[in-house]
Short mmCIF file of C-alpha atoms in Angstrom, two decimals:
data_model
loop_
_atom_site.label_atom_id
_atom_site.label_comp_id
_atom_site.label_asym_id
_atom_site.label_seq_id
_atom_site.Cartn_x
_atom_site.Cartn_y
_atom_site.Cartn_z
CA MET A 4 40.53 142.27 134.38
CA ALA A 5 40.12 141.72 138.11
CA CYS A 6 41.19 138.65 139.66
CA THR A 7 38.08 136.28 140.14
CA ASP A 8 37.95 133.00 142.59
CA SER A 9 39.48 131.14 139.88
CA CYS A 10 42.88 133.22 139.60
CA ALA A 11 43.29 133.29 143.43
CA GLY A 12 46.65 132.71 144.73
CA GLU A 13 46.13 129.25 146.10
CA ILE A 14 47.53 126.20 144.09
CA PRO A 15 44.63 124.01 143.27
CA VAL A 16 44.86 120.38 144.96
CA GLU A 17 43.12 118.57 141.91
CA ARG A 18 43.67 119.19 138.22
CA PRO A 19 41.54 122.09 137.06
CA THR A 20 38.90 121.07 134.31
CA LEU A 21 36.43 123.09 132.45
CA THR A 22 33.53 121.12 134.14
CA LYS A 23 34.87 121.80 137.63
CA SER A 24 35.20 125.50 136.98
CA ALA A 25 32.45 127.38 138.58
CA GLN A 26 32.89 130.49 136.36
CA VAL A 27 32.88 128.23 133.39
CA ARG A 28 29.73 126.49 134.44
CA ALA A 29 27.95 130.07 135.32
CA SER A 30 29.07 131.20 131.72
CA ALA A 31 27.68 127.97 130.26
CA LEU A 32 24.45 128.41 132.08
CA ALA A 33 24.04 131.94 131.04
CA TRP A 34 24.27 130.88 127.36
CA VAL A 35 21.47 127.89 128.22
CA PHE A 36 19.35 130.77 129.28
CA ILE A 37 20.23 133.11 126.32
CA ALA A 38 19.21 130.28 123.84
CA GLY A 39 16.02 129.81 125.92
CA GLY A 40 15.23 133.46 125.67
CA LEU A 41 15.69 133.28 121.83
CA ALA A 42 13.73 130.25 121.59
CA THR A 43 10.70 132.12 123.17
CA ARG A 44 11.04 134.81 120.66
CA TRP A 45 10.92 132.50 117.81
CA THR A 46 8.06 130.28 118.99
CA GLY A 47 6.12 133.04 119.88
CA ALA A 48 5.80 132.62 123.60
CA PRO A 49 4.72 135.44 126.08
CA ARG A 50 7.04 138.22 126.57
CA GLY A 51 7.63 137.33 130.30
CA PHE A 52 9.24 134.16 129.36
CA GLU A 53 11.57 135.86 127.25
CA VAL A 54 12.39 138.43 129.71
CA ALA A 55 12.87 135.90 132.57
CA ALA A 56 15.37 133.82 130.64
CA PHE A 57 17.48 136.76 129.56
CA ALA A 58 17.20 137.99 133.12
CA ALA A 59 18.37 134.79 134.22
CA ALA A 60 21.21 134.81 131.80
CA ILE A 61 22.16 138.20 133.08
CA LEU A 62 22.34 137.11 136.59
CA ALA A 63 24.27 133.85 135.86
CA GLY A 64 26.62 135.65 133.53
CA SER A 65 27.54 138.75 135.27
CA TYR A 66 27.76 137.31 138.92
CA TYR A 67 31.53 136.66 139.28
CA PHE A 68 32.80 140.01 137.34
CA ALA A 69 29.80 141.82 138.98
CA ARG A 70 31.03 140.81 142.57
CA ASP A 71 34.55 141.67 141.64
CA ALA A 72 33.58 144.98 140.26
CA VAL A 73 31.85 145.92 143.49
CA GLU A 74 34.76 144.59 145.74
CA GLU A 75 37.43 146.39 143.62
CA LEU A 76 35.41 149.61 143.95
CA TRP A 77 35.05 149.00 147.78
CA ASP A 78 38.32 147.70 148.73
CA GLU A 79 40.49 149.44 146.31
CA ARG A 80 38.49 152.45 145.23
CA GLU A 81 39.02 151.58 141.80
CA VAL A 82 36.47 151.83 138.73
CA GLY A 83 37.49 149.43 136.30
CA ILE A 84 36.06 147.77 133.12
CA GLU A 85 34.27 145.09 135.18
CA LEU A 86 32.16 147.99 136.91
CA LEU A 87 31.43 149.76 133.48
CA MET A 88 30.32 146.53 131.99
CA THR A 89 28.15 145.74 134.77
CA VAL A 90 26.45 149.21 135.05
CA ALA A 91 26.04 148.78 131.16
CA ILE A 92 24.21 145.67 131.44
CA ALA A 93 21.86 146.72 134.16
CA ALA A 94 21.15 149.97 132.25
CA ALA A 95 20.45 147.74 129.15
CA ALA A 96 17.81 145.84 131.38
CA ALA A 97 16.59 149.21 132.73
CA LEU A 98 15.93 150.35 128.92
CA GLY A 99 13.93 147.12 128.52
CA ASN A 100 16.85 145.63 126.29
CA TRP A 101 17.23 142.22 127.94
CA ARG A 102 18.39 140.44 125.16
CA GLU A 103 21.33 143.00 124.56
CA GLY A 104 22.17 142.95 128.28
CA ALA A 105 22.19 139.12 128.35
CA LEU A 106 24.61 138.84 125.39
CA VAL A 107 26.96 141.26 126.56
CA ALA A 108 27.00 139.28 130.09
CA GLY A 109 27.33 135.88 128.34
CA LEU A 110 30.44 137.24 126.12
CA TYR A 111 32.07 139.16 128.89
CA SER A 112 31.66 136.06 131.18
CA ILE A 113 33.20 133.73 128.88
CA THR A 114 36.56 135.95 128.57
CA GLU A 115 36.62 135.93 132.71
CA ALA A 116 35.97 132.24 132.79
CA LEU A 117 38.83 131.23 130.13
CA GLU A 118 41.18 133.58 131.75
CA GLY A 119 40.53 132.43 135.21
CA PHE A 120 40.61 128.47 134.05
CA THR A 121 43.88 129.18 132.33
CA ILE A 122 45.59 130.58 135.12
CA GLN A 123 44.56 127.97 137.43
CA ARG A 124 45.87 125.08 135.13
CA THR A 125 49.25 126.96 135.10
CA ARG A 126 49.20 127.21 138.97
CA TYR A 127 48.19 123.53 139.29
CA ALA A 128 51.37 122.72 137.13
CA ILE A 129 53.35 124.22 139.99
CA ARG A 130 52.08 121.33 142.27
CA GLY A 131 54.25 119.22 140.67
CA LEU A 132 57.20 121.15 141.37
CA MET A 133 56.24 121.32 145.08
CA ASP A 134 55.88 117.54 145.16
CA LEU A 135 59.79 117.49 144.46
CA ILE A 136 60.65 118.60 147.93
CA PRO A 137 59.95 115.77 150.78
CA PRO A 138 57.62 116.97 153.73
CA LYS A 139 60.26 116.05 156.31
CA ALA A 140 64.07 116.31 156.48
CA ARG A 141 66.26 114.29 158.95
CA VAL A 142 68.47 116.53 160.64
CA LEU A 143 71.61 115.70 163.03
CA ARG A 144 70.72 117.62 166.29
CA ASN A 145 73.25 117.22 169.41
CA GLY A 146 74.31 113.88 167.60
CA GLN A 147 70.99 112.54 167.11
CA GLU A 148 68.74 111.96 164.14
CA VAL A 149 65.56 114.40 164.28
CA GLU A 150 62.89 114.48 161.99
CA ILE A 151 61.64 118.00 161.24
CA ASP A 152 59.37 119.75 158.91
CA VAL A 153 61.29 120.76 155.51
CA GLU A 154 60.23 124.48 156.19
CA ALA A 155 62.05 124.26 159.36
CA VAL A 156 65.41 123.47 157.95
CA HIS A 157 67.97 126.22 158.54
CA VAL A 158 71.38 127.17 156.85
CA GLY A 159 74.38 125.12 158.25
CA ASP A 160 71.81 122.16 159.26
CA ARG A 161 73.40 118.68 159.01
CA LEU A 162 70.88 116.63 156.76
CA ILE A 163 71.13 112.95 156.51
CA VAL A 164 69.94 111.63 152.92
CA ARG A 165 69.53 107.76 152.65
CA PRO A 166 69.48 105.94 149.19
CA GLY A 167 66.51 106.35 147.42
CA GLU A 168 65.39 109.64 149.37
CA THR A 169 64.91 113.10 148.03
CA VAL A 170 67.38 115.76 148.96
CA PRO A 171 65.33 118.08 150.90
CA ALA A 172 67.40 121.50 150.51
CA ASP A 173 70.06 122.76 148.83
CA GLY A 174 73.48 121.79 150.19
CA VAL A 175 77.02 120.70 150.05
CA ILE A 176 78.01 117.00 150.81
CA ARG A 177 80.09 116.93 153.85
CA GLU A 178 80.19 112.93 154.06
CA GLY A 179 79.46 110.27 151.54
CA ALA A 180 79.30 109.94 147.56
CA SER A 181 76.40 108.70 145.43
CA ALA A 182 74.89 109.12 141.95
CA LEU A 183 72.09 111.65 142.15
CA ASN A 184 69.25 112.01 139.62
CA GLU A 185 69.17 115.86 138.98
CA ALA A 186 66.60 115.43 135.90
CA ALA A 187 63.88 116.99 137.71
CA VAL A 188 65.83 120.19 138.47
CA THR A 189 68.93 120.58 135.85
CA GLY A 190 67.35 118.34 133.14
CA GLU A 191 70.56 116.17 133.09
CA SER A 192 69.29 112.89 131.82
CA LEU A 193 71.42 110.59 133.26
CA PRO A 194 72.70 110.59 137.12
CA VAL A 195 75.31 112.57 138.17
CA GLU A 196 78.06 111.41 140.46
CA ARG A 197 78.44 113.66 143.46
CA GLN A 198 81.11 113.28 146.64
CA VAL A 199 82.34 115.35 149.50
CA GLY A 200 82.46 118.98 148.55
CA ASP A 201 79.87 118.97 145.65
CA THR A 202 76.80 120.95 145.61
CA VAL A 203 73.19 119.18 145.65
CA PHE A 204 70.03 120.70 144.80
CA ALA A 205 66.78 120.33 146.67
CA GLY A 206 64.37 117.76 144.86
CA THR A 207 67.19 115.64 143.40
CA LEU A 208 66.90 111.91 144.21
CA ASN A 209 69.86 110.32 145.72
CA GLY A 210 70.85 106.96 144.30
CA ASN A 211 72.74 104.21 146.30
CA GLY A 212 74.86 106.17 148.66
CA ALA A 213 74.04 107.48 152.17
CA LEU A 214 74.68 111.52 152.39
CA ALA A 215 75.35 113.78 154.94
CA VAL A 216 74.69 117.25 153.40
CA GLU A 217 75.19 120.73 154.91
CA ALA A 218 72.20 122.83 153.95
CA THR A 219 73.45 126.19 152.43
CA ARG A 220 69.75 127.70 151.70
CA ALA A 221 66.48 127.81 153.75
CA PHE A 222 63.53 126.22 152.25
CA LYS A 223 62.03 129.45 150.90
CA ASP A 224 65.38 130.18 149.07
CA ASN A 225 66.02 126.66 147.73
CA THR A 226 66.23 125.70 143.86
CA VAL A 227 62.73 124.56 143.82
CA SER A 228 61.27 127.51 145.59
CA ARG A 229 62.93 129.70 143.27
CA ILE A 230 61.60 127.65 140.00
CA ILE A 231 58.13 128.06 141.50
CA ASP A 232 58.53 131.83 141.80
CA LEU A 233 59.99 132.09 138.25
CA VAL A 234 56.99 130.40 137.07
CA GLU A 235 54.57 132.55 139.32
CA ARG A 236 56.15 135.70 137.76
CA ALA A 237 56.09 134.41 134.34
CA GLN A 238 52.40 133.65 134.41
CA GLU A 239 51.47 137.15 135.54
CA GLN A 240 53.23 138.75 132.50
CA LYS A 241 50.36 140.12 130.22
CA GLY A 242 50.62 141.22 126.58
CA ARG A 243 51.07 144.93 125.57
CA SER A 244 47.72 144.91 124.09
CA GLN A 245 46.13 143.56 127.35
CA LEU A 246 47.89 146.00 129.54
CA LEU A 247 46.94 148.87 127.35
CA VAL A 248 43.31 147.76 127.75
CA GLU A 249 43.60 147.89 131.22
CA ARG A 250 45.16 151.14 131.51
CA PHE A 251 42.71 152.57 129.21
CA GLY A 252 39.93 151.10 131.31
CA ARG A 253 41.12 152.62 134.26
CA PHE A 254 40.53 156.10 132.86
CA TYR A 255 37.81 155.43 130.47
CA SER A 256 35.42 153.58 132.84
CA PRO A 257 35.12 156.65 135.24
CA ALA A 258 35.14 159.06 132.39
CA VAL A 259 31.90 157.12 131.04
CA LEU A 260 30.12 156.73 134.26
CA VAL A 261 30.57 160.38 135.31
CA GLY A 262 29.41 161.63 131.86
CA ALA A 263 26.52 159.43 131.98
CA ALA A 264 25.61 160.65 135.42
CA LEU A 265 25.93 164.17 134.23
CA VAL A 266 23.62 163.45 131.20
CA ALA A 267 21.13 161.92 133.48
CA PHE A 268 21.00 164.00 136.50
CA VAL A 269 22.18 167.66 135.43
CA PRO A 270 19.20 168.35 133.19
CA LEU A 271 17.04 167.85 136.33
CA LEU A 272 18.53 171.08 137.96
CA LEU A 273 17.22 172.82 134.76
CA ASP A 274 13.90 171.17 135.20
CA PHE A 275 13.97 169.24 132.21
CA ASP A 276 11.81 165.84 131.68
CA ALA A 277 13.50 163.23 134.21
CA LEU A 278 12.66 160.20 132.37
CA THR A 279 14.03 161.13 129.09
CA TRP A 280 17.45 162.33 130.70
CA MET A 281 17.99 159.23 132.76
CA THR A 282 17.33 156.95 129.58
CA ARG A 283 19.86 159.23 127.60
CA GLY A 284 22.31 158.77 130.47
CA ALA A 285 21.80 154.93 130.29
CA THR A 286 21.98 154.85 126.87
CA LEU A 287 25.36 156.66 127.00
CA VAL A 288 26.70 154.10 129.17
CA VAL A 289 25.47 150.94 127.04
CA ALA A 290 26.70 152.61 123.82
CA ALA A 291 30.26 153.49 125.49
CA ALA A 292 30.72 150.10 127.10
CA PRO A 293 33.81 148.50 125.48
CA CYS A 294 32.48 145.18 125.26
CA ALA A 295 34.43 144.35 122.03
CA LEU A 296 37.78 145.96 123.43
CA ALA A 297 37.42 144.14 126.75
CA VAL A 298 36.29 140.78 125.19
CA ALA A 299 38.51 140.51 122.18
CA THR A 300 41.98 141.01 123.74
CA PRO A 301 41.82 138.39 126.58
CA VAL A 302 39.90 135.83 124.34
CA THR A 303 42.52 136.20 121.49
CA LEU A 304 45.15 135.57 123.92
CA VAL A 305 43.74 132.49 125.85
CA ALA A 306 42.67 131.13 122.15
CA ALA A 307 46.25 131.25 121.12
CA ILE A 308 47.67 129.89 124.41
CA GLY A 309 45.07 127.11 124.53
CA SER A 310 45.84 126.02 120.71
CA ALA A 311 49.72 125.90 121.69
CA ALA A 312 49.02 123.91 124.73
CA LYS A 313 47.26 121.42 122.74
CA ARG A 314 50.20 120.76 120.78
CA GLY A 315 52.48 120.63 123.71
CA VAL A 316 53.90 124.03 123.86
CA LEU A 317 53.64 126.19 127.00
CA ILE A 318 53.34 129.86 126.21
CA LYS A 319 54.17 131.74 129.71
CA GLY A 320 52.03 134.73 129.32
CA GLY A 321 50.30 137.02 126.63
CA ASN A 322 53.33 139.17 125.96
CA VAL A 323 54.80 136.15 124.34
CA VAL A 324 52.05 135.50 122.20
CA GLU A 325 52.17 138.92 120.78
CA GLN A 326 55.96 138.58 120.01
CA LEU A 327 55.86 135.20 118.57
CA GLY A 328 55.23 136.55 114.99
CA ARG A 329 58.51 138.88 115.42
CA THR A 330 60.69 136.13 116.88
CA SER A 331 64.14 136.04 115.85
CA ALA A 332 65.62 133.41 117.85
CA VAL A 333 64.15 130.23 119.42
CA ALA A 334 65.89 128.94 122.71
CA ILE A 335 65.27 125.01 123.02
CA ASP A 336 65.39 123.13 126.01
CA LYS A 337 67.15 119.76 125.26
CA THR A 338 66.05 116.94 127.82
CA GLY A 339 62.53 116.03 126.89
CA THR A 340 62.35 118.33 124.33
CA LEU A 341 64.90 117.64 121.70
CA THR A 342 65.41 114.07 123.31
CA GLU A 343 63.30 111.39 124.88
CA GLY A 344 64.23 112.42 128.27
CA MET A 345 65.33 108.88 129.37
CA PRO A 346 68.41 106.92 128.87
CA ARG A 347 68.65 103.82 126.56
CA VAL A 348 71.13 101.45 125.33
CA VAL A 349 72.54 102.64 122.29
CA ALA A 350 75.54 100.51 121.50
CA ILE A 351 77.31 97.35 122.88
CA TYR A 352 81.02 96.44 122.45
CA PRO A 353 81.50 92.92 122.91
CA LEU A 354 84.99 91.57 123.55
CA ARG A 355 84.61 87.95 125.05
CA ARG A 356 81.21 87.59 124.62
CA ALA A 357 78.61 87.96 121.87
CA SER A 358 76.39 91.32 122.09
CA ASP A 359 73.35 89.78 123.51
CA ASP A 360 75.36 87.89 126.05
CA VAL A 361 76.72 90.73 127.33
CA LEU A 362 73.51 92.58 127.69
CA GLU A 363 71.77 89.51 129.20
CA LEU A 364 74.69 89.20 131.78
CA ALA A 365 74.69 92.86 132.38
CA ALA A 366 70.72 93.05 132.82
CA SER A 367 70.81 89.76 135.02
CA ALA A 368 72.99 91.55 137.44
CA GLU A 369 71.00 94.99 137.30
CA ARG A 370 67.86 93.26 137.53
CA TYR A 371 67.34 94.67 141.23
CA SER A 372 68.95 97.97 140.89
CA GLU A 373 67.12 101.30 141.03
CA HIS A 374 69.94 103.23 139.15
CA PRO A 375 68.48 104.74 135.82
CA LEU A 376 71.62 103.36 134.03
CA GLY A 377 70.79 99.89 135.42
CA GLN A 378 67.03 99.92 134.36
CA ALA A 379 67.91 101.11 130.94
CA ILE A 380 70.11 97.99 130.49
CA VAL A 381 67.08 95.71 131.87
CA THR A 382 64.64 97.53 129.50
CA ALA A 383 67.13 96.92 126.57
CA ALA A 384 67.62 93.26 127.35
CA ARG A 385 63.58 92.83 127.75
CA ASP A 386 62.90 94.71 124.49
CA GLY A 387 65.33 92.03 122.91
CA LYS A 388 63.29 89.43 124.66
CA LEU A 389 66.56 88.09 126.28
CA SER A 390 66.16 85.93 129.34
CA LEU A 391 67.08 87.46 132.54
CA VAL A 392 68.88 84.86 134.60
CA GLY A 393 68.12 84.94 138.48
CA ALA A 394 70.83 87.02 140.40
CA THR A 395 71.88 86.32 144.07
CA GLY A 396 73.73 88.50 146.47
CA PHE A 397 73.15 91.85 144.57
CA LYS A 398 75.23 94.62 145.92
CA ALA A 399 75.10 98.34 144.85
CA LEU A 400 78.59 99.86 145.14
CA THR A 401 78.59 103.31 146.06
CA ALA A 402 79.54 105.57 142.99
CA ALA A 403 80.99 102.49 140.99
CA GLY A 404 78.08 100.24 139.80
CA VAL A 405 76.68 96.93 140.69
CA GLU A 406 77.79 93.31 141.49
CA ALA A 407 75.70 90.01 141.70
CA MET A 408 76.22 86.16 141.21
CA VAL A 409 74.71 84.91 137.87
CA GLN A 410 74.74 81.11 137.84
CA GLY A 411 77.74 80.88 139.90
CA ARG A 412 79.55 83.62 138.07
CA THR A 413 80.36 86.98 139.73
CA ILE A 414 79.13 89.71 137.34
CA ALA A 415 80.05 93.19 137.87
CA VAL A 416 78.58 96.41 136.03
CA LEU A 417 81.04 99.13 136.78
CA LYS A 418 82.11 102.55 135.62
CA PRO A 419 85.36 102.29 133.49
CA SER A 420 87.18 104.05 136.15
CA ALA A 421 85.96 101.62 138.99
CA ALA A 422 86.64 98.74 136.46
CA ARG A 423 90.44 99.98 136.25
CA ASP A 424 90.44 100.42 140.33
CA ARG A 425 90.03 96.64 140.00
CA GLY A 426 92.98 96.08 138.09
CA VAL A 427 91.06 95.46 134.70
CA ALA A 428 93.00 96.82 131.43
CA PHE A 429 91.43 98.43 128.65
CA ASP A 430 93.10 97.46 125.07
CA ASP A 431 93.48 100.10 122.41
CA GLU A 432 90.38 99.13 120.51
CA ALA A 433 87.93 99.11 123.74
CA GLU A 434 89.40 102.43 125.00
CA SER A 435 89.10 104.06 121.59
CA TRP A 436 85.35 102.84 121.29
CA ARG A 437 84.95 104.24 124.80
CA THR A 438 86.65 107.53 124.27
CA ALA A 439 84.37 107.83 121.16
CA ALA A 440 81.19 107.02 122.94
CA GLN A 441 81.96 109.58 125.87
CA ASN A 442 82.65 112.41 123.34
CA ARG A 443 79.13 111.57 121.96
CA GLY A 444 77.68 112.54 125.28
CA GLU A 445 76.96 108.73 125.84
CA SER A 446 77.73 107.09 129.48
CA VAL A 447 79.69 103.68 129.14
CA VAL A 448 79.69 100.98 131.84
CA ALA A 449 82.05 98.03 131.92
CA VAL A 450 80.54 94.57 132.12
CA LEU A 451 83.00 92.03 134.06
CA GLU A 452 82.59 88.51 134.34
CA ASP A 453 84.68 86.88 137.28
CA GLY A 454 87.01 90.02 137.10
CA VAL A 455 87.62 89.88 133.36
CA LEU A 456 86.03 92.62 130.98
CA VAL A 457 83.86 90.83 128.46
CA GLY A 458 82.13 93.91 126.84
CA LEU A 459 81.27 97.57 127.17
CA ILE A 460 77.86 99.17 127.08
CA ALA A 461 76.96 102.66 126.15
CA ILE A 462 73.77 104.58 127.36
CA ALA A 463 72.34 107.88 126.34
CA ASP A 464 69.27 109.78 126.11
CA THR A 465 68.30 109.63 122.64
CA ILE A 466 67.24 112.22 120.27
CA ARG A 467 63.62 112.67 119.46
CA LYS A 468 63.22 111.38 115.69
CA GLU A 469 61.34 114.54 114.79
CA ALA A 470 64.16 116.94 116.52
CA ALA A 471 66.33 117.54 113.47
CA ALA A 472 63.27 118.13 111.25
CA LEU A 473 62.01 120.59 113.85
CA VAL A 474 65.01 122.87 113.86
CA ALA A 475 65.24 122.58 110.15
CA SER A 476 61.53 124.01 109.75
CA LEU A 477 62.01 126.57 112.49
CA LYS A 478 65.11 127.90 110.12
CA ARG A 479 62.89 127.69 107.24
CA ALA A 480 60.15 129.75 108.94
CA GLY A 481 62.74 132.67 109.23
CA VAL A 482 64.08 132.03 112.79
CA ARG A 483 67.60 132.87 112.23
CA HIS A 484 69.09 131.61 115.41
CA VAL A 485 68.03 128.28 117.08
CA VAL A 486 69.75 128.07 120.39
CA MET A 487 69.84 124.75 122.74
CA LEU A 488 69.97 125.32 126.70
CA THR A 489 70.66 122.18 128.81
CA GLY A 490 71.60 121.41 132.18
CA ASP A 491 73.47 118.41 130.79
CA ASN A 492 77.41 118.39 130.56
CA ALA A 493 79.14 120.25 127.62
CA GLY A 494 80.17 116.96 125.95
CA THR A 495 76.72 115.60 125.72
CA ALA A 496 75.39 119.00 124.70
CA ASN A 497 77.95 119.09 121.90
CA ALA A 498 76.83 115.61 120.36
CA ILE A 499 73.08 116.34 120.61
CA ALA A 500 73.46 119.84 118.98
CA ALA A 501 75.48 118.52 116.15
CA GLN A 502 72.98 115.72 115.35
CA VAL A 503 69.88 117.90 115.41
CA GLY A 504 71.67 120.82 113.49
CA ILE A 505 71.89 123.39 116.03
CA GLU A 506 75.21 125.54 115.91
CA GLU A 507 74.63 127.48 119.22
CA TYR A 508 74.34 125.89 122.59
CA TYR A 509 74.89 126.41 126.51
CA ALA A 510 75.49 123.56 128.77
CA GLY A 511 75.72 122.99 132.54
CA LEU A 512 72.66 125.61 133.28
CA LEU A 513 70.25 125.69 136.14
CA PRO A 514 66.63 127.01 135.80
CA GLU A 515 67.87 130.55 137.04
CA ASP A 516 70.75 130.24 134.59
CA LYS A 517 68.53 129.51 131.72
CA VAL A 518 66.35 132.59 132.62
CA ARG A 519 69.40 134.69 132.70
CA LYS A 520 70.57 133.04 129.51
CA VAL A 521 67.26 133.86 127.86
CA GLU A 522 67.72 137.36 129.06
CA GLU A 523 71.16 137.47 127.17
CA LEU A 524 69.80 136.14 124.06
CA VAL A 525 67.03 138.77 124.04
CA ALA A 526 69.64 141.53 124.42
CA LYS A 527 71.77 139.84 121.58
CA TYR A 528 69.09 138.80 119.05
CA GLY A 529 65.71 140.76 120.06
CA LYS A 530 62.52 138.68 120.13
CA VAL A 531 63.28 135.21 121.58
CA ALA A 532 61.05 132.23 122.30
CA MET A 533 61.87 129.71 125.00
CA VAL A 534 60.54 126.09 124.04
CA GLY A 535 60.33 123.28 126.62
CA ASP A 536 59.95 122.94 130.44
CA GLY A 537 63.66 123.99 131.46
#
């Protein structure tokens, strides 16, 4: 199929909808005229009204693919199915078969419109990836901070990333330390502590520490740009049957048109009846037009992709649709697919305070924190209808936690290592609880009241309630291998996999690593389906 306006390379500014698609509207208008033409026949209206309605349907339905057929012939010197369909519709009209021509135009316009709309929806999804990158970057030039367009960042530039800002380019931290939210890029659900020498990715959100980052990749080569390229290439993949139809059309269409021309005009050289043979040539084009073949394949693929999309499944190309029935392995992204995709308080270990008191103190101190772990604690306190006491002197402690005054007491919510740095000792039971929680893939924070440990809180990305049933149903359906892919750490991955019944998993993967891993699974197991946004 030729690419029409709706599958142009630019990314739509607004979310595409069926009502906004010019091709969809044209196809709908064609069917309105077709209905009108059929109605005139049933009501006994004059023949002229019927012809006019079907002619209008032909114009509306064939406008886009006829235009593309002419452009393809003129610019690329290629004769495709679009041109053959256009000639067939014109020939049907010339033979007086207006109704048949209108129906062919209406049917074919649906396939073009739906395919174009699907491609636009996929391209629009890429806009969310583009929005991960800030338009400007703060760069040190001659000792001065200069704000430049992010596209102008070069390898070796020293970038300044303030708390709460998005990292504009892939790089290595040269100064500072902070917790970065990498969920948008790696899928890691909880913030990751980064310090001097660690790698950071474009599109990740800086926490509460200022960073000086040396750019290691230019804009066009950064992580988000590579993700966009992966999505673009994935959506261009077509099914084997669709590719077969297109290859068939490149040879079949010129052959039919040449044959029709020979039938119509060669007898004229032998002084045969011109009208008879030209009618036979036109009839040959109409009869040979592969309407069913051209319509059935793309419509089937679009219907399958659309049906899956309604159920929250993104199928990246027609080739995947054709292989689903033969799938022997399913790779599942963890964050947001098997899990909820957001941290929640999952357990509290009280020491010198009751559980609710520990949570209330921690939430009061974290009330003004922007850290995802702090927000999870505040959310848990509010869900439990606990009162948040007004806090003063709030301080975000870089790569450590927070501290605030709550009712005249100093409340600190810290990483266990930061608590130890303050001389806080964990007894055997508390240390055992912390170790078990972290082995389950949970993040643990220590709650201190005036320097004394009063409790521990465990926070984790919770598993979706239907995840285990999903994995079990895949196995019952004949999928022999269910594999989990995640950007999260190995401990979290192991805990999640065990809880949902997955034996094989791979952790610490970037998006391109997941693509490579899927390719390895294909070589190992054959047909592989990937589920999720990873």
